[in-house]
mmCIF file of C-alpha atoms in Angstrom:
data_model
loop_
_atom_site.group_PDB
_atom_site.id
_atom_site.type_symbol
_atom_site.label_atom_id
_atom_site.label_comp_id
_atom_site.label_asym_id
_atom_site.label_seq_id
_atom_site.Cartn_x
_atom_site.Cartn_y
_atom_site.Cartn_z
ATOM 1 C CA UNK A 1 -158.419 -60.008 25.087
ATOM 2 C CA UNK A 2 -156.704 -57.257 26.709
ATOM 3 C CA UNK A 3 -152.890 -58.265 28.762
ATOM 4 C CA UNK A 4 -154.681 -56.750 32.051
ATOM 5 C CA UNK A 5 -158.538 -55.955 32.613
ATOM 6 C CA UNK A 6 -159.551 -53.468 35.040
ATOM 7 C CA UNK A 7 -163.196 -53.212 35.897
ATOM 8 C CA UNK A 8 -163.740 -49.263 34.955
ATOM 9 C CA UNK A 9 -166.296 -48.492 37.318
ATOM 10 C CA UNK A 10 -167.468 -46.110 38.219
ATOM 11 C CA UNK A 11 -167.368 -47.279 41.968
ATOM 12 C CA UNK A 12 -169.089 -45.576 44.796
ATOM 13 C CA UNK A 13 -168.440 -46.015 48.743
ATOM 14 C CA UNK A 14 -169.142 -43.785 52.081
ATOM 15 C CA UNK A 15 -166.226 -41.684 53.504
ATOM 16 C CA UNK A 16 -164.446 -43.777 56.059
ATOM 17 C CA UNK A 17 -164.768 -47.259 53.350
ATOM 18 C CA UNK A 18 -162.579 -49.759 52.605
ATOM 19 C CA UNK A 19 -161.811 -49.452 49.166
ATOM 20 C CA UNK A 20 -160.805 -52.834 47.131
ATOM 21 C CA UNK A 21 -159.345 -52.593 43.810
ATOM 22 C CA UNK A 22 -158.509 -55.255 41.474
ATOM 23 C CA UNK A 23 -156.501 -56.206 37.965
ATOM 24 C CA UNK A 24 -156.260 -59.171 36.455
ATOM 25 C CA UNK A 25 -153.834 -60.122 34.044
ATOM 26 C CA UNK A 26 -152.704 -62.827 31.302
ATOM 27 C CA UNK A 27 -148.981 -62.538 30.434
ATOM 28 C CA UNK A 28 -147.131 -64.349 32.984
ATOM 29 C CA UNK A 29 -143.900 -62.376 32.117
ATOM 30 C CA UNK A 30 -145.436 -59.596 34.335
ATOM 31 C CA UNK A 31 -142.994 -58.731 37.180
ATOM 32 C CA UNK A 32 -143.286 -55.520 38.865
ATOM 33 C CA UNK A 33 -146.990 -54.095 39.476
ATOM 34 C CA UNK A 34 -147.984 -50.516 40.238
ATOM 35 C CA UNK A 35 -150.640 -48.313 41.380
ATOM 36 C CA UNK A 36 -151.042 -45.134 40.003
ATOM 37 C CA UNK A 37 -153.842 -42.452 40.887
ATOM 38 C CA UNK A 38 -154.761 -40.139 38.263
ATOM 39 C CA UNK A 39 -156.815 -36.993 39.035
ATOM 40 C CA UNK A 40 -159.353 -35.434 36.386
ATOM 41 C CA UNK A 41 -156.792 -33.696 33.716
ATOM 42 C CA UNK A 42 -153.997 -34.575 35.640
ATOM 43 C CA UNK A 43 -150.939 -37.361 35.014
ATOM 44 C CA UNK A 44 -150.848 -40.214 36.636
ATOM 45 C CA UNK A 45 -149.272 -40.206 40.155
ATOM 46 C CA UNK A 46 -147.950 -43.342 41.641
ATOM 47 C CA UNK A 47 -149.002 -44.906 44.549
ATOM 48 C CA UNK A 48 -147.211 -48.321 45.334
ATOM 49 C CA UNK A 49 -144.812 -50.509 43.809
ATOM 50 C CA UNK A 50 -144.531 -54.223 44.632
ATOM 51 C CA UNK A 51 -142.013 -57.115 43.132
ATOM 52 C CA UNK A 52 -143.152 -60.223 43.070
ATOM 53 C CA UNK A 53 -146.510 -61.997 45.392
ATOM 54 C CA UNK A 54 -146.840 -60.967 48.620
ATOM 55 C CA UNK A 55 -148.289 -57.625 50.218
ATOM 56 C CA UNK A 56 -147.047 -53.773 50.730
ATOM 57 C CA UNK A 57 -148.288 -51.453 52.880
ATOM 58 C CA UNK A 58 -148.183 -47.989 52.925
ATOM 59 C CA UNK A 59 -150.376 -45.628 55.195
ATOM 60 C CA UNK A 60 -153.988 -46.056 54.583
ATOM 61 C CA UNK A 61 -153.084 -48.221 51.309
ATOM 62 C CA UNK A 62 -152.065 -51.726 50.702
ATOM 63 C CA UNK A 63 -151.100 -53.499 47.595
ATOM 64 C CA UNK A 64 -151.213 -57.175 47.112
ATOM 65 C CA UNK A 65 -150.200 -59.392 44.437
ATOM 66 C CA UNK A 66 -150.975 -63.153 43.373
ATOM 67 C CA UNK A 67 -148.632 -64.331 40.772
ATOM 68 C CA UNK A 68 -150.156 -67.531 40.494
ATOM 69 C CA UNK A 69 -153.672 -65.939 40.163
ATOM 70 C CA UNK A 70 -152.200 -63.774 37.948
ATOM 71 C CA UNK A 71 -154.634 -60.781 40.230
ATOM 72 C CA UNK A 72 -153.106 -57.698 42.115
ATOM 73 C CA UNK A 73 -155.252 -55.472 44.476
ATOM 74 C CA UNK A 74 -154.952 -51.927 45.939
ATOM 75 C CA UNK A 75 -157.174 -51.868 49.142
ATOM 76 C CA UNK A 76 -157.777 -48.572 50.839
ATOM 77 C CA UNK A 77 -158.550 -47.925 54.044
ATOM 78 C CA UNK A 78 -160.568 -44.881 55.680
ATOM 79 C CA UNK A 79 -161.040 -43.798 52.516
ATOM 80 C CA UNK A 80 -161.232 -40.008 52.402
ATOM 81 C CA UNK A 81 -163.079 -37.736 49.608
ATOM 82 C CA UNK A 82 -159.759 -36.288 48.481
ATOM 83 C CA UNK A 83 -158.852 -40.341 47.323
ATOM 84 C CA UNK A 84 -161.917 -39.360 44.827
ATOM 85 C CA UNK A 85 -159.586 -40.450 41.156
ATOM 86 C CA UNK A 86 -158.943 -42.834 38.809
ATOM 87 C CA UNK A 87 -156.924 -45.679 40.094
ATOM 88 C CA UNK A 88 -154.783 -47.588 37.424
ATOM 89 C CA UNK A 89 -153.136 -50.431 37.749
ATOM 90 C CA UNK A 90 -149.520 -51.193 35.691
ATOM 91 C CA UNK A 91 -147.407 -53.875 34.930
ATOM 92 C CA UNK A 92 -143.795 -54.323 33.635
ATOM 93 C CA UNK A 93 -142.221 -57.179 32.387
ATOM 94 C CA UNK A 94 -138.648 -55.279 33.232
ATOM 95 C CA UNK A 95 -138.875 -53.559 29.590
ATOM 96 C CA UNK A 96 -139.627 -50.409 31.158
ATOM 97 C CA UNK A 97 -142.695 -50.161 29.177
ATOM 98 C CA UNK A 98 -145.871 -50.093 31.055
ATOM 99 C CA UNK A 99 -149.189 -51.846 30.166
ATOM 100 C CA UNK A 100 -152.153 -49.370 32.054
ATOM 101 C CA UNK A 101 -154.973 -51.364 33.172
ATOM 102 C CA UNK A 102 -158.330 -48.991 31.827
ATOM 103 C CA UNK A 103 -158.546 -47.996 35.432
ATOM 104 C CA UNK A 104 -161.118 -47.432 38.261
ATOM 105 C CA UNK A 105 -163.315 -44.313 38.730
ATOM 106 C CA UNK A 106 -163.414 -43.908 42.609
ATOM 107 C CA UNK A 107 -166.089 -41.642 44.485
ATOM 108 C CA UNK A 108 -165.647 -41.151 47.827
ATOM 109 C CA UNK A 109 -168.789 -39.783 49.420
ATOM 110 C CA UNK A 110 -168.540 -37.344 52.625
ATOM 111 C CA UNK I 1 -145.836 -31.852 40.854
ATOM 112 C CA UNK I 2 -144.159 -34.611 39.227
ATOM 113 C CA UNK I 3 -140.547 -31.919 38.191
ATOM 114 C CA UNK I 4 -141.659 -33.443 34.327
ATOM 115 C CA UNK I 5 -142.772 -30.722 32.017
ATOM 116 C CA UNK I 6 -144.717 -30.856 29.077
ATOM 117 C CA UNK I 7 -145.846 -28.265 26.171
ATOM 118 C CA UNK I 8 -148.520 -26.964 25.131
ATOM 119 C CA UNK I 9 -151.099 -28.487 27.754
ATOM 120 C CA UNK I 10 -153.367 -27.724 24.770
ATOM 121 C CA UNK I 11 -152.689 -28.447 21.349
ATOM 122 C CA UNK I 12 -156.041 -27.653 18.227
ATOM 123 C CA UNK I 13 -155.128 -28.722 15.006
ATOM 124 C CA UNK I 14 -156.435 -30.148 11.923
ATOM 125 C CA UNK I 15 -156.445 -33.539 9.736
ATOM 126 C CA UNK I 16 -153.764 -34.097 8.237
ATOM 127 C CA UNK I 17 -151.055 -31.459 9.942
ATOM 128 C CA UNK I 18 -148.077 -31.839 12.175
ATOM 129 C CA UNK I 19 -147.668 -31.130 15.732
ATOM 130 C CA UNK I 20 -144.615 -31.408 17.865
ATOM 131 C CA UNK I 21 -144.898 -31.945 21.714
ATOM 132 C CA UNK I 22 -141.990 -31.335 24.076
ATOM 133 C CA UNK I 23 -141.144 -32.675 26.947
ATOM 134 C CA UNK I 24 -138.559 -31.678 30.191
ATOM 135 C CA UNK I 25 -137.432 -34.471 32.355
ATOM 136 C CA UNK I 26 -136.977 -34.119 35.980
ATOM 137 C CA UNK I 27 -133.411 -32.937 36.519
ATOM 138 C CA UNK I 28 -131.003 -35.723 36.470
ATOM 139 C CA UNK I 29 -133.109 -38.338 34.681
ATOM 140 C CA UNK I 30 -131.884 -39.854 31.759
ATOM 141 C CA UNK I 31 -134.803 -41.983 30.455
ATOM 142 C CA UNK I 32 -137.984 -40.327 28.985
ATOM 143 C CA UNK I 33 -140.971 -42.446 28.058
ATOM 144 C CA UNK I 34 -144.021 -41.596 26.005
ATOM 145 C CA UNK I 35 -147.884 -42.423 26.355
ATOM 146 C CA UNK I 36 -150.520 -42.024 24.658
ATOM 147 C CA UNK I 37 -154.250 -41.645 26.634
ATOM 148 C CA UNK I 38 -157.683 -42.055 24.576
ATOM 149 C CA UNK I 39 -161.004 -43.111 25.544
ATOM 150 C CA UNK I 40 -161.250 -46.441 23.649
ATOM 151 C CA UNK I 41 -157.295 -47.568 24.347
ATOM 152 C CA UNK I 42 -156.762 -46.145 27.881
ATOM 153 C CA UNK I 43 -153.138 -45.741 28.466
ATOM 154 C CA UNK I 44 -150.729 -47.016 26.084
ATOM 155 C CA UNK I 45 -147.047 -47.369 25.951
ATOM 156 C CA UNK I 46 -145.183 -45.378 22.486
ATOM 157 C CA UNK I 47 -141.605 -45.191 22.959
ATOM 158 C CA UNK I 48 -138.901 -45.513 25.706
ATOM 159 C CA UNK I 49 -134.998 -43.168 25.203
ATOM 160 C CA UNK I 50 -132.665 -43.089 27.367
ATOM 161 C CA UNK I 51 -129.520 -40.615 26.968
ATOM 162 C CA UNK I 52 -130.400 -39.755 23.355
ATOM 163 C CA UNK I 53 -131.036 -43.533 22.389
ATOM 164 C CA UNK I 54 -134.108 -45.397 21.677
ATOM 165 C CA UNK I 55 -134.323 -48.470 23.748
ATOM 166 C CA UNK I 56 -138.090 -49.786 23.408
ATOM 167 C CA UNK I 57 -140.884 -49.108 21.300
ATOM 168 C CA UNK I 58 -144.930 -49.739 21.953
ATOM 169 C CA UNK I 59 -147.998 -49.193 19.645
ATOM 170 C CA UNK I 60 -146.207 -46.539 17.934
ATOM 171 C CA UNK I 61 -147.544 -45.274 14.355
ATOM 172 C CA UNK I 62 -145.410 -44.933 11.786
ATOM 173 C CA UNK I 63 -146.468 -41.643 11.499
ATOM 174 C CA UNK I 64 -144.635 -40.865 14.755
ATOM 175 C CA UNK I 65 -141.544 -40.102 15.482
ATOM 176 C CA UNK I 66 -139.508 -39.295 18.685
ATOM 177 C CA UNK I 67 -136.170 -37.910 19.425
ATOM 178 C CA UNK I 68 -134.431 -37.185 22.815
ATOM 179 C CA UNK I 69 -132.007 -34.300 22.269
ATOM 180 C CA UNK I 70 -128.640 -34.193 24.454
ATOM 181 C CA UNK I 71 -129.884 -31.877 26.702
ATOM 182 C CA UNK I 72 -132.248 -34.651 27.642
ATOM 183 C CA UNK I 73 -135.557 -33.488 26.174
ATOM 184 C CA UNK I 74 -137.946 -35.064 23.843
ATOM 185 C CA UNK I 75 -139.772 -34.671 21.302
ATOM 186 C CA UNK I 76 -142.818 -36.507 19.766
ATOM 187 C CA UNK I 77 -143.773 -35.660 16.697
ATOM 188 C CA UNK I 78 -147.160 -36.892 15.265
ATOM 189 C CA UNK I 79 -148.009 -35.905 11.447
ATOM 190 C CA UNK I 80 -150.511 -36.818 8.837
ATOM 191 C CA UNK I 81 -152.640 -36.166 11.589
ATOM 192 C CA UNK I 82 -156.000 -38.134 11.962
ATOM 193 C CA UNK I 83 -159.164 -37.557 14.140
ATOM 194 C CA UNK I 84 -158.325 -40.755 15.923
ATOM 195 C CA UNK I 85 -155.106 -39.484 16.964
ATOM 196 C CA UNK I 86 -157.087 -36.895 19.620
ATOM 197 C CA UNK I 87 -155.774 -38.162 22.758
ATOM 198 C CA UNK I 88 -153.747 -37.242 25.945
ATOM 199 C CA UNK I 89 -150.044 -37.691 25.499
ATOM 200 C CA UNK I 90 -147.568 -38.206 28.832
ATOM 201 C CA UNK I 91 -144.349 -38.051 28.900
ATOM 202 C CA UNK I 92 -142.794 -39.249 31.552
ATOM 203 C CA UNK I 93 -139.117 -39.855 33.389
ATOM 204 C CA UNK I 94 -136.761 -42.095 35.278
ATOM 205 C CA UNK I 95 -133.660 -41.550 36.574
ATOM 206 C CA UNK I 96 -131.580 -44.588 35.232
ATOM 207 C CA UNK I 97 -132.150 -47.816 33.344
ATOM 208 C CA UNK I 98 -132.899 -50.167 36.237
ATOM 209 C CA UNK I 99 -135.535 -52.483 36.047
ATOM 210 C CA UNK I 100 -138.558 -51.462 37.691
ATOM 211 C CA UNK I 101 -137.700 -48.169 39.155
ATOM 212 C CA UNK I 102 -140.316 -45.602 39.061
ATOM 213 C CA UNK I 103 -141.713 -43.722 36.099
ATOM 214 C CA UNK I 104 -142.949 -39.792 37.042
ATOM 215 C CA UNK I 105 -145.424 -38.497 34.548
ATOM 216 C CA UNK I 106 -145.780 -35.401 33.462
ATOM 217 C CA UNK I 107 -148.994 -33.209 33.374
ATOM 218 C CA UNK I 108 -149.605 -34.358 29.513
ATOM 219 C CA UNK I 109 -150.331 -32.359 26.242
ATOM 220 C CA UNK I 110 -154.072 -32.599 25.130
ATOM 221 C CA UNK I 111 -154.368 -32.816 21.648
ATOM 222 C CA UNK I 112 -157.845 -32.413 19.577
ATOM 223 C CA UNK I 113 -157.690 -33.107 15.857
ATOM 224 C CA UNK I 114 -160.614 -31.386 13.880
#
């Protein structure tokens, strides 16, 4: 079993959607969680950053996280074509070393 | 653009040779991180230096090796080379050692093993 699943996809919505994404994840060690978007052929861009439960918000996006769930979601709102990308979540138990979700394939449709 | 730069974008070799990909942080970082992107493993974690130093390593093969020089680029070196080892590599770069502070990635070097 993988440390953090990430439902790949691909997922589909009308211009002007909310967008929920979601990660789940197993080692409880986990304590900073990130959002990164990653355009076809491009790195990985990050979105949000969040310590801890609770919610962030940024914009159109918002990033919650459940420690005792052990789940963490990026929600978007008005979602525009140009948010078309793969959406990855991360997780760091403070070693500085990332562990990627597989990430989400978005399509935003106009 | 992330101010990390990576080289070649586009690396063709074959089984069993030796590639070296080089990265740039963004000026002023000291840490530089290195990923490794395939279809079947999704992102994965290598190796972590910071200031010439390793400090963490991931799922790293012994057939790869890394080195930050003191100008504060990398290297990753990958030999014996397998067709497995086709993949997207990221490097990427932080300014300091501080616990969850933001990693930049670079563009990535595309690698195809024939």
């Amino acid at each position: 079993q993988k440390e953090v699943e990430q439902d790949p996809g691909p997922l589909s919505v009308p211009e002007g959607a909310i967008v929920s994404l979601n990660c789940t994840y197993s080692n409880s060690a986990f304590q900073y969680f990130m959002w990164y978007r990653q355009y076809s052929r491009k790195g990985p861009e990050l979105l949000m950053y969040t310590y801890s439960s609770g919610n962030k918000e940024d914009g159109r996006f918002t990033a919650q996280v459940d420690k005792s769930s052990k789940y963490i979601s990026l929600f978007i709102r008005d979602s525009q074509p140009s948010d078309s990308a793969t959406y990855l979540c991360a997780m760091d138990t403070g070693r500085r070393a990332l562990t990627f979700g597989s990430g989400t394939r978005l399509q935003v449709q106009p | 653009d992330s101010g990390v730069t990576q080289t070649p974008k586009h690396l063709i070799t074959a089984t069993g040779q030796r590639v070296t990909l080089r990265c740039s942080p963004r000026s002023g970082d000291l840490s530089v991180y290195w990923y490794q992107q395939s279809l079947d493993q999704g992102l994965q974690f290598l190796i972590h230096y910071y200031n010439g130093e390793e400090r963490a390593k991931g799922n790293i093969l012994e057939r790869f090796s890394a080195q930050q020089f003191p100008d504060l680029h990398s290297e990753l070196n990958l030999s014996s080379l397998e067709l497995g080892d086709s993949a997207l590599y990221f490097c990427a770069s932080s300014a300091l050692l501080s616990v969850g502070e933001t990693q930049y990635f670079g563009p990535g070097t595309r690698l195809l093993v024939l």
